[in-house]
Amino acid sequence: MTSHPLIEQFTRAGQAQVFIFFNQLAPDAQRRLLAEAAEIDLAEVERLNRTLVLGRAAAGVNLDGLAPAPYEPLPEKGGRAADWAKAHATGEAALRAGRVAAFTVAGGQGTRLGYDGPKGTFRVTPVKQKPLFQVFAEKILAAGRRYGRPLHWFIMTSHQNHAATEAFLAENKYFGLDRGRVHCFRQGRMPAVGFDGKILLESASSIALSPDGHGGSLRALDRSGSLDLMQGEGIDMLSFFQVDNPLVRCIDAAFLGWHEVSGSEMTSKMVPKAYPEEKVGHFCRQDGKVVVIEYSDLPAATQRETDAGGHLRYVAGSIAIHVLDREFVRRVVRGGAEAALPFHRADKKIATIDADGNPVKPVKANGVKFEMFVFDALPFARNAIVIETARADDFSPVKNAEGADSPQTCRDDQLRQFGRWLKASGVSVATDATGLPAQAIEVSPLFGYDEDSFAESWGKLPVKPEVVEGLYLG
Ligand code: UTP
């Protein structure tokens, strides 16, 4: 085999199979394979193999001393109204001072939805069929107008969808945002390994590489220069949300304010679980830190535990909405081993090749992908706090093609929200028992992005339109 320092390193690490077809490749395919190999941290792969793949039996989540995490309830659920008002005012001041940026993680593969293209280009709204990116862009634009400071928007993409994401945003003129304030950057990749720890090839000339999880966003923010850009612009708070959730309040003054008032480095929103064994991460407390424990790691009996009043103890479900302090991100990324986010193991069907180089499309899991999760940064954050939000106002993700968390449920939840806003402004809207309007209606975030901003715009309309099928308030 051709000698090359990288090939020698891989051979020494027991990963020579990566280059098994190397001598048969054309020079540019060889170069590509070498470039991919150079991305891989062999020591990291060796450690992950040892701890997660080969030594799996020893692994397991530590549940010692676990307790439910405290959280700030909404005012209508017993929270202190004065504290929420103070948080709101504090968040508004931060927005007026230009200290906030929006941050969308959009590097996932969206396999469950089965949509061909970046998920942010998926059309979700009930009347105009706006794509997810447009919904977020308009919410960010609306917040910039309201507070007199246009916001920066950071979007984390993957190698796979980066070019398509950038092209889509450019074609659509950034949906009205200043293009100089929209920043797309790629997340890192990790190799997939077989159950024997050997790095898998996707083809003779490429390694099976996949995005390193939404937790990879922290190092990608640093590597891409985004943290420095934020610093230069005087931005110290990142409003973090996922690309699949059009209901999210991308910019939420009270949330930002709670973060600031509490001196928190990472703040999270919770929703009360819909039922005891809902498949969400659980906000818990352990060793004085906030942690998220996945439902799959928390015994069912614990998930169902109730207190003396009959209320669920582990009630706080995570919906992947956070505020991140800029310097906290830098510290986690650069802090070395004690702040490094752990990798999680996911057993997946990984397209690969056989010993003759023929493609193999596995029908069951044939290997392991390694991913980091952003909530694993929580225990490193000082004063991390959790606040409550109403699911109906913040969370309805599009994950699956059908059934729960699908385009249909998300559309219905958007309709319910628009219906609630209209009703709160005194308009009569025909709905079913779940609050679902009979007609397809839609409110642009530029018209209203919450009940108050909606009421303001509605109040200003000289002629109030009728609620009819296809009503669009833009
Ligand atoms: P999901 O956990 O829903 O994963 O991501 P996914 O890859 O999008 O979808 P499936 O599991 O293949 O069906 C939650 C959020 O985290 C982002 C996604 O884009 C989504 O916003 N994410 C996920 C990343 O940005 N990078 C990743 O490596 C994984």
PDB file of C-alpha atoms in Angstrom, residues 64-309:
ATOM      1  CA  ASP A  64     -27.110   8.727  42.335  1.00  0.00           C
ATOM      2  CA  GLY A  65     -28.609  11.561  44.334  1.00  0.00           C
ATOM      3  CA  LEU A  66     -30.998  12.510  41.556  1.00  0.00           C
ATOM      4  CA  ALA A  67     -33.846  14.888  42.393  1.00  0.00           C
ATOM      5  CA  PRO A  68     -36.278  16.915  40.283  1.00  0.00           C
ATOM      6  CA  ALA A  69     -34.848  20.267  39.138  1.00  0.00           C
ATOM      7  CA  PRO A  70     -36.562  23.342  40.557  1.00  0.00           C
ATOM      8  CA  TYR A  71     -38.083  25.712  38.021  1.00  0.00           C
ATOM      9  CA  GLU A  72     -39.793  29.105  37.873  1.00  0.00           C
ATOM     10  CA  PRO A  73     -43.496  28.511  37.298  1.00  0.00           C
ATOM     11  CA  LEU A  74     -45.441  30.789  34.981  1.00  0.00           C
ATOM     12  CA  PRO A  75     -47.356  33.548  36.787  1.00  0.00           C
ATOM     13  CA  GLU A  76     -50.660  31.821  35.985  1.00  0.00           C
ATOM     14  CA  LYS A  77     -49.285  28.651  37.558  1.00  0.00           C
ATOM     15  CA  GLY A  78     -48.262  30.273  40.839  1.00  0.00           C
ATOM     16  CA  GLY A  79     -45.079  32.077  39.778  1.00  0.00           C
ATOM     17  CA  ARG A  80     -44.380  35.542  41.150  1.00  0.00           C
ATOM     18  CA  ALA A  81     -45.844  38.024  38.670  1.00  0.00           C
ATOM     19  CA  ALA A  82     -43.471  40.790  39.799  1.00  0.00           C
ATOM     20  CA  ASP A  83     -40.439  38.604  39.099  1.00  0.00           C
ATOM     21  CA  TRP A  84     -41.723  37.727  35.616  1.00  0.00           C
ATOM     22  CA  ALA A  85     -42.385  41.409  34.928  1.00  0.00           C
ATOM     23  CA  LYS A  86     -38.872  42.268  36.044  1.00  0.00           C
ATOM     24  CA  ALA A  87     -37.428  39.495  33.857  1.00  0.00           C
ATOM     25  CA  HIS A  88     -39.429  40.763  30.894  1.00  0.00           C
ATOM     26  CA  ALA A  89     -38.200  44.326  31.338  1.00  0.00           C
ATOM     27  CA  THR A  90     -34.610  43.118  31.780  1.00  0.00           C
ATOM     28  CA  GLY A  91     -34.796  41.028  28.604  1.00  0.00           C
ATOM     29  CA  GLU A  92     -36.222  43.960  26.677  1.00  0.00           C
ATOM     30  CA  ALA A  93     -33.356  46.150  27.847  1.00  0.00           C
ATOM     31  CA  ALA A  94     -30.845  43.532  26.635  1.00  0.00           C
ATOM     32  CA  LEU A  95     -32.584  43.433  23.258  1.00  0.00           C
ATOM     33  CA  ARG A  96     -32.570  47.222  22.983  1.00  0.00           C
ATOM     34  CA  ALA A  97     -28.871  47.173  23.800  1.00  0.00           C
ATOM     35  CA  GLY A  98     -28.229  44.697  20.951  1.00  0.00           C
ATOM     36  CA  ARG A  99     -26.848  42.018  23.270  1.00  0.00           C
ATOM     37  CA  VAL A 100     -28.871  39.108  21.850  1.00  0.00           C
ATOM     38  CA  ALA A 101     -28.518  36.873  18.782  1.00  0.00           C
ATOM     39  CA  ALA A 102     -30.700  34.016  17.558  1.00  0.00           C
ATOM     40  CA  PHE A 103     -29.156  30.594  17.050  1.00  0.00           C
ATOM     41  CA  THR A 104     -30.765  27.734  15.143  1.00  0.00           C
ATOM     42  CA  VAL A 105     -29.295  24.253  15.066  1.00  0.00           C
ATOM     43  CA  ALA A 106     -30.122  22.895  11.635  1.00  0.00           C
ATOM     44  CA  GLY A 107     -27.474  20.263  11.045  1.00  0.00           C
ATOM     45  CA  GLY A 108     -29.616  17.204  11.747  1.00  0.00           C
ATOM     46  CA  GLN A 109     -30.335  14.581   9.126  1.00  0.00           C
ATOM     47  CA  GLY A 110     -34.111  14.621   9.587  1.00  0.00           C
ATOM     48  CA  THR A 111     -34.343  10.938   8.738  1.00  0.00           C
ATOM     49  CA  ARG A 112     -37.668  10.440  10.519  1.00  0.00           C
ATOM     50  CA  LEU A 113     -39.408  13.099   8.442  1.00  0.00           C
ATOM     51  CA  GLY A 114     -37.941  11.617   5.277  1.00  0.00           C
ATOM     52  CA  TYR A 115     -37.857  14.974   3.492  1.00  0.00           C
ATOM     53  CA  ASP A 116     -35.263  15.519   0.825  1.00  0.00           C
ATOM     54  CA  GLY A 117     -33.494  18.783   1.572  1.00  0.00           C
ATOM     55  CA  PRO A 118     -32.518  20.862   4.588  1.00  0.00           C
ATOM     56  CA  LYS A 119     -35.314  20.648   7.162  1.00  0.00           C
ATOM     57  CA  GLY A 120     -35.449  24.429   7.380  1.00  0.00           C
ATOM     58  CA  THR A 121     -36.781  24.484   3.821  1.00  0.00           C
ATOM     59  CA  PHE A 122     -39.744  22.284   4.781  1.00  0.00           C
ATOM     60  CA  ARG A 123     -43.076  24.109   4.383  1.00  0.00           C
ATOM     61  CA  VAL A 124     -45.127  24.235   7.559  1.00  0.00           C
ATOM     62  CA  THR A 125     -47.589  27.107   7.831  1.00  0.00           C
ATOM     63  CA  PRO A 126     -51.289  26.488   7.232  1.00  0.00           C
ATOM     64  CA  VAL A 127     -52.115  29.081   4.553  1.00  0.00           C
ATOM     65  CA  LYS A 128     -48.941  30.411   2.953  1.00  0.00           C
ATOM     66  CA  GLN A 129     -46.991  27.176   3.344  1.00  0.00           C
ATOM     67  CA  LYS A 130     -44.000  29.105   4.586  1.00  0.00           C
ATOM     68  CA  PRO A 131     -40.843  27.114   5.154  1.00  0.00           C
ATOM     69  CA  LEU A 132     -39.457  26.826   8.673  1.00  0.00           C
ATOM     70  CA  PHE A 133     -36.564  29.195   7.915  1.00  0.00           C
ATOM     71  CA  GLN A 134     -39.025  31.890   6.848  1.00  0.00           C
ATOM     72  CA  VAL A 135     -41.025  31.573  10.059  1.00  0.00           C
ATOM     73  CA  PHE A 136     -37.877  32.050  12.148  1.00  0.00           C
ATOM     74  CA  ALA A 137     -36.543  34.841   9.933  1.00  0.00           C
ATOM     75  CA  GLU A 138     -39.792  36.785  10.285  1.00  0.00           C
ATOM     76  CA  LYS A 139     -39.852  36.319  14.057  1.00  0.00           C
ATOM     77  CA  ILE A 140     -36.277  37.577  14.257  1.00  0.00           C
ATOM     78  CA  LEU A 141     -37.074  40.478  11.943  1.00  0.00           C
ATOM     79  CA  ALA A 142     -40.119  41.374  14.050  1.00  0.00           C
ATOM     80  CA  ALA A 143     -38.069  41.375  17.252  1.00  0.00           C
ATOM     81  CA  GLY A 144     -35.394  43.542  15.642  1.00  0.00           C
ATOM     82  CA  ARG A 145     -38.030  46.075  14.630  1.00  0.00           C
ATOM     83  CA  ARG A 146     -39.698  46.053  18.009  1.00  0.00           C
ATOM     84  CA  TYR A 147     -36.490  46.714  19.924  1.00  0.00           C
ATOM     85  CA  GLY A 148     -34.841  48.960  17.359  1.00  0.00           C
ATOM     86  CA  ARG A 149     -31.828  46.653  17.015  1.00  0.00           C
ATOM     87  CA  PRO A 150     -31.702  44.197  14.109  1.00  0.00           C
ATOM     88  CA  LEU A 151     -30.563  40.828  15.359  1.00  0.00           C
ATOM     89  CA  HIS A 152     -27.844  38.530  14.101  1.00  0.00           C
ATOM     90  CA  TRP A 153     -28.941  34.996  13.265  1.00  0.00           C
ATOM     91  CA  PHE A 154     -26.520  32.097  13.481  1.00  0.00           C
ATOM     92  CA  ILE A 155     -27.499  28.874  11.742  1.00  0.00           C
ATOM     93  CA  MET A 156     -25.575  25.678  12.249  1.00  0.00           C
ATOM     94  CA  THR A 157     -25.664  23.452   9.184  1.00  0.00           C
ATOM     95  CA  SER A 158     -24.024  20.144   8.326  1.00  0.00           C
ATOM     96  CA  HIS A 159     -21.591  19.258   5.562  1.00  0.00           C
ATOM     97  CA  GLN A 160     -24.511  17.614   3.823  1.00  0.00           C
ATOM     98  CA  ASN A 161     -26.939  20.540   3.877  1.00  0.00           C
ATOM     99  CA  HIS A 162     -24.703  23.612   4.120  1.00  0.00           C
ATOM    100  CA  ALA A 163     -24.614  24.604   0.459  1.00  0.00           C
ATOM    101  CA  ALA A 164     -28.339  23.956  -0.011  1.00  0.00           C
ATOM    102  CA  THR A 165     -29.167  25.999   3.098  1.00  0.00           C
ATOM    103  CA  GLU A 166     -27.071  28.951   1.991  1.00  0.00           C
ATOM    104  CA  ALA A 167     -28.499  28.829  -1.524  1.00  0.00           C
ATOM    105  CA  PHE A 168     -32.071  28.683  -0.221  1.00  0.00           C
ATOM    106  CA  LEU A 169     -31.597  31.684   2.060  1.00  0.00           C
ATOM    107  CA  ALA A 170     -29.894  33.675  -0.691  1.00  0.00           C
ATOM    108  CA  GLU A 171     -32.609  32.829  -3.248  1.00  0.00           C
ATOM    109  CA  ASN A 172     -35.198  34.064  -0.792  1.00  0.00           C
ATOM    110  CA  LYS A 173     -33.226  37.208   0.027  1.00  0.00           C
ATOM    111  CA  TYR A 174     -32.864  36.098   3.620  1.00  0.00           C
ATOM    112  CA  PHE A 175     -36.599  36.609   4.040  1.00  0.00           C
ATOM    113  CA  GLY A 176     -36.068  40.294   4.637  1.00  0.00           C
ATOM    114  CA  LEU A 177     -33.150  40.048   7.049  1.00  0.00           C
ATOM    115  CA  ASP A 178     -29.915  41.863   6.367  1.00  0.00           C
ATOM    116  CA  ARG A 179     -27.684  39.256   4.706  1.00  0.00           C
ATOM    117  CA  GLY A 180     -24.711  40.533   6.674  1.00  0.00           C
ATOM    118  CA  ARG A 181     -26.448  39.430   9.836  1.00  0.00           C
ATOM    119  CA  VAL A 182     -27.210  35.846   8.769  1.00  0.00           C
ATOM    120  CA  HIS A 183     -24.332  33.480   9.446  1.00  0.00           C
ATOM    121  CA  CYS A 184     -24.365  29.823   8.385  1.00  0.00           C
ATOM    122  CA  PHE A 185     -21.581  27.577   9.538  1.00  0.00           C
ATOM    123  CA  ARG A 186     -20.992  23.841   9.434  1.00  0.00           C
ATOM    124  CA  GLN A 187     -20.886  21.573  12.424  1.00  0.00           C
ATOM    125  CA  GLY A 188     -18.250  18.900  12.894  1.00  0.00           C
ATOM    126  CA  ARG A 189     -18.485  15.293  11.786  1.00  0.00           C
ATOM    127  CA  MET A 190     -17.795  12.014  13.479  1.00  0.00           C
ATOM    128  CA  PRO A 191     -17.051   8.659  11.867  1.00  0.00           C
ATOM    129  CA  ALA A 192     -19.450   5.781  12.366  1.00  0.00           C
ATOM    130  CA  VAL A 193     -17.974   2.506  13.557  1.00  0.00           C
ATOM    131  CA  GLY A 194     -19.104  -1.106  13.348  1.00  0.00           C
ATOM    132  CA  PHE A 195     -19.908  -2.959  16.555  1.00  0.00           C
ATOM    133  CA  ASP A 196     -16.271  -4.077  16.485  1.00  0.00           C
ATOM    134  CA  GLY A 197     -15.082  -0.472  16.687  1.00  0.00           C
ATOM    135  CA  LYS A 198     -13.784  -0.368  13.104  1.00  0.00           C
ATOM    136  CA  ILE A 199     -14.458   2.885  11.236  1.00  0.00           C
ATOM    137  CA  LEU A 200     -16.937   2.212   8.425  1.00  0.00           C
ATOM    138  CA  LEU A 201     -16.508   3.243   4.809  1.00  0.00           C
ATOM    139  CA  GLU A 202     -19.480   4.679   2.949  1.00  0.00           C
ATOM    140  CA  SER A 203     -17.775   3.954  -0.365  1.00  0.00           C
ATOM    141  CA  ALA A 204     -14.307   2.919  -1.421  1.00  0.00           C
ATOM    142  CA  SER A 205     -13.250   6.557  -1.338  1.00  0.00           C
ATOM    143  CA  SER A 206     -15.271   7.985   1.536  1.00  0.00           C
ATOM    144  CA  ILE A 207     -15.678   7.403   5.245  1.00  0.00           C
ATOM    145  CA  ALA A 208     -19.131   7.058   6.845  1.00  0.00           C
ATOM    146  CA  LEU A 209     -19.157  10.472   8.515  1.00  0.00           C
ATOM    147  CA  SER A 210     -22.193  12.093  10.142  1.00  0.00           C
ATOM    148  CA  PRO A 211     -22.919  15.276  12.110  1.00  0.00           C
ATOM    149  CA  ASP A 212     -21.615  15.244  15.684  1.00  0.00           C
ATOM    150  CA  GLY A 213     -24.989  16.045  17.301  1.00  0.00           C
ATOM    151  CA  HIS A 214     -26.553  19.350  18.352  1.00  0.00           C
ATOM    152  CA  GLY A 215     -24.017  19.426  21.190  1.00  0.00           C
ATOM    153  CA  GLY A 216     -21.442  19.911  18.453  1.00  0.00           C
ATOM    154  CA  SER A 217     -22.879  23.404  18.147  1.00  0.00           C
ATOM    155  CA  LEU A 218     -20.702  24.675  20.984  1.00  0.00           C
ATOM    156  CA  ARG A 219     -17.403  23.815  19.337  1.00  0.00           C
ATOM    157  CA  ALA A 220     -18.749  24.803  15.923  1.00  0.00           C
ATOM    158  CA  LEU A 221     -19.645  28.257  17.279  1.00  0.00           C
ATOM    159  CA  ASP A 222     -16.069  28.653  18.384  1.00  0.00           C
ATOM    160  CA  ARG A 223     -14.376  27.104  15.361  1.00  0.00           C
ATOM    161  CA  SER A 224     -16.457  29.152  12.914  1.00  0.00           C
ATOM    162  CA  GLY A 225     -15.442  32.433  14.529  1.00  0.00           C
ATOM    163  CA  SER A 226     -19.028  33.112  15.603  1.00  0.00           C
ATOM    164  CA  LEU A 227     -18.066  33.721  19.228  1.00  0.00           C
ATOM    165  CA  ASP A 228     -15.521  36.321  18.164  1.00  0.00           C
ATOM    166  CA  LEU A 229     -18.028  37.923  15.840  1.00  0.00           C
ATOM    167  CA  MET A 230     -20.514  38.115  18.726  1.00  0.00           C
ATOM    168  CA  GLN A 231     -17.915  39.649  20.968  1.00  0.00           C
ATOM    169  CA  GLY A 232     -17.072  42.262  18.367  1.00  0.00           C
ATOM    170  CA  GLU A 233     -20.761  43.145  18.094  1.00  0.00           C
ATOM    171  CA  GLY A 234     -21.324  43.284  21.854  1.00  0.00           C
ATOM    172  CA  ILE A 235     -23.562  40.194  21.843  1.00  0.00           C
ATOM    173  CA  ASP A 236     -23.377  38.011  24.921  1.00  0.00           C
ATOM    174  CA  MET A 237     -26.613  35.995  24.819  1.00  0.00           C
ATOM    175  CA  LEU A 238     -27.578  33.358  22.277  1.00  0.00           C
ATOM    176  CA  SER A 239     -31.196  32.327  21.985  1.00  0.00           C
ATOM    177  CA  PHE A 240     -30.865  28.650  21.037  1.00  0.00           C
ATOM    178  CA  PHE A 241     -33.632  26.679  19.303  1.00  0.00           C
ATOM    179  CA  GLN A 242     -34.094  23.762  16.946  1.00  0.00           C
ATOM    180  CA  VAL A 243     -34.966  24.003  13.283  1.00  0.00           C
ATOM    181  CA  ASP A 244     -38.051  21.803  13.480  1.00  0.00           C
ATOM    182  CA  ASN A 245     -40.207  23.855  15.851  1.00  0.00           C
ATOM    183  CA  PRO A 246     -42.053  26.778  14.210  1.00  0.00           C
ATOM    184  CA  LEU A 247     -43.955  27.612  17.398  1.00  0.00           C
ATOM    185  CA  VAL A 248     -40.799  28.579  19.261  1.00  0.00           C
ATOM    186  CA  ARG A 249     -40.540  32.152  20.443  1.00  0.00           C
ATOM    187  CA  CYS A 250     -37.173  32.717  18.829  1.00  0.00           C
ATOM    188  CA  ILE A 251     -36.737  35.866  20.845  1.00  0.00           C
ATOM    189  CA  ASP A 252     -38.483  35.846  24.214  1.00  0.00           C
ATOM    190  CA  ALA A 253     -37.789  38.871  26.406  1.00  0.00           C
ATOM    191  CA  ALA A 254     -38.839  37.233  29.694  1.00  0.00           C
ATOM    192  CA  PHE A 255     -36.695  34.167  29.026  1.00  0.00           C
ATOM    193  CA  LEU A 256     -33.664  36.326  28.241  1.00  0.00           C
ATOM    194  CA  GLY A 257     -34.403  38.409  31.300  1.00  0.00           C
ATOM    195  CA  TRP A 258     -34.544  35.414  33.656  1.00  0.00           C
ATOM    196  CA  HIS A 259     -31.149  34.406  32.292  1.00  0.00           C
ATOM    197  CA  GLU A 260     -29.723  37.854  33.011  1.00  0.00           C
ATOM    198  CA  VAL A 261     -31.357  38.425  36.399  1.00  0.00           C
ATOM    199  CA  SER A 262     -30.208  35.023  37.670  1.00  0.00           C
ATOM    200  CA  GLY A 263     -26.637  35.424  36.478  1.00  0.00           C
ATOM    201  CA  SER A 264     -27.191  32.147  34.657  1.00  0.00           C
ATOM    202  CA  GLU A 265     -24.780  30.854  32.045  1.00  0.00           C
ATOM    203  CA  MET A 266     -27.319  28.512  30.480  1.00  0.00           C
ATOM    204  CA  THR A 267     -31.059  28.891  30.908  1.00  0.00           C
ATOM    205  CA  SER A 268     -33.700  26.422  29.761  1.00  0.00           C
ATOM    206  CA  LYS A 269     -37.424  26.255  29.181  1.00  0.00           C
ATOM    207  CA  MET A 270     -39.475  23.367  30.507  1.00  0.00           C
ATOM    208  CA  VAL A 271     -43.004  22.225  29.830  1.00  0.00           C
ATOM    209  CA  PRO A 272     -44.886  20.039  32.281  1.00  0.00           C
ATOM    210  CA  LYS A 273     -44.902  16.537  30.837  1.00  0.00           C
ATOM    211  CA  ALA A 274     -48.155  15.727  29.054  1.00  0.00           C
ATOM    212  CA  TYR A 275     -48.258  12.319  30.770  1.00  0.00           C
ATOM    213  CA  PRO A 276     -45.880  10.542  33.171  1.00  0.00           C
ATOM    214  CA  GLU A 277     -43.971   8.550  30.577  1.00  0.00           C
ATOM    215  CA  GLU A 278     -43.815  11.156  27.849  1.00  0.00           C
ATOM    216  CA  LYS A 279     -40.652  10.616  25.811  1.00  0.00           C
ATOM    217  CA  VAL A 280     -38.811  13.806  26.716  1.00  0.00           C
ATOM    218  CA  GLY A 281     -35.637  14.595  28.578  1.00  0.00           C
ATOM    219  CA  HIS A 282     -36.237  15.315  32.275  1.00  0.00           C
ATOM    220  CA  PHE A 283     -34.739  18.326  34.040  1.00  0.00           C
ATOM    221  CA  CYS A 284     -33.172  17.004  37.220  1.00  0.00           C
ATOM    222  CA  ARG A 285     -30.772  18.120  39.888  1.00  0.00           C
ATOM    223  CA  GLN A 286     -27.675  16.173  40.823  1.00  0.00           C
ATOM    224  CA  ASP A 287     -24.686  17.254  42.948  1.00  0.00           C
ATOM    225  CA  GLY A 288     -26.089  20.779  43.012  1.00  0.00           C
ATOM    226  CA  LYS A 289     -26.186  20.974  39.196  1.00  0.00           C
ATOM    227  CA  VAL A 290     -28.978  20.995  36.654  1.00  0.00           C
ATOM    228  CA  VAL A 291     -28.870  17.944  34.389  1.00  0.00           C
ATOM    229  CA  VAL A 292     -31.142  16.503  31.727  1.00  0.00           C
ATOM    230  CA  ILE A 293     -31.767  12.776  31.969  1.00  0.00           C
ATOM    231  CA  GLU A 294     -33.263  11.157  28.916  1.00  0.00           C
ATOM    232  CA  TYR A 295     -36.478   9.215  29.363  1.00  0.00           C
ATOM    233  CA  SER A 296     -34.685   6.087  28.226  1.00  0.00           C
ATOM    234  CA  ASP A 297     -32.246   6.432  31.140  1.00  0.00           C
ATOM    235  CA  LEU A 298     -34.812   7.188  33.847  1.00  0.00           C
ATOM    236  CA  PRO A 299     -36.607   4.165  35.305  1.00  0.00           C
ATOM    237  CA  ALA A 300     -40.342   4.141  34.528  1.00  0.00           C
ATOM    238  CA  ALA A 301     -41.170   4.062  38.250  1.00  0.00           C
ATOM    239  CA  THR A 302     -39.176   7.277  38.744  1.00  0.00           C
ATOM    240  CA  GLN A 303     -40.910   8.915  35.785  1.00  0.00           C
ATOM    241  CA  ARG A 304     -44.244   8.132  37.439  1.00  0.00           C
ATOM    242  CA  GLU A 305     -43.340   9.170  41.007  1.00  0.00           C
ATOM    243  CA  THR A 306     -45.740  11.610  42.655  1.00  0.00           C
ATOM    244  CA  ASP A 307     -45.400  13.843  45.707  1.00  0.00           C
ATOM    245  CA  ALA A 308     -47.691  13.967  48.728  1.00  0.00           C
ATOM    246  CA  GLY A 309     -50.119  16.154  46.763  1.00  0.00           C
TER     247      GLY A 309
END
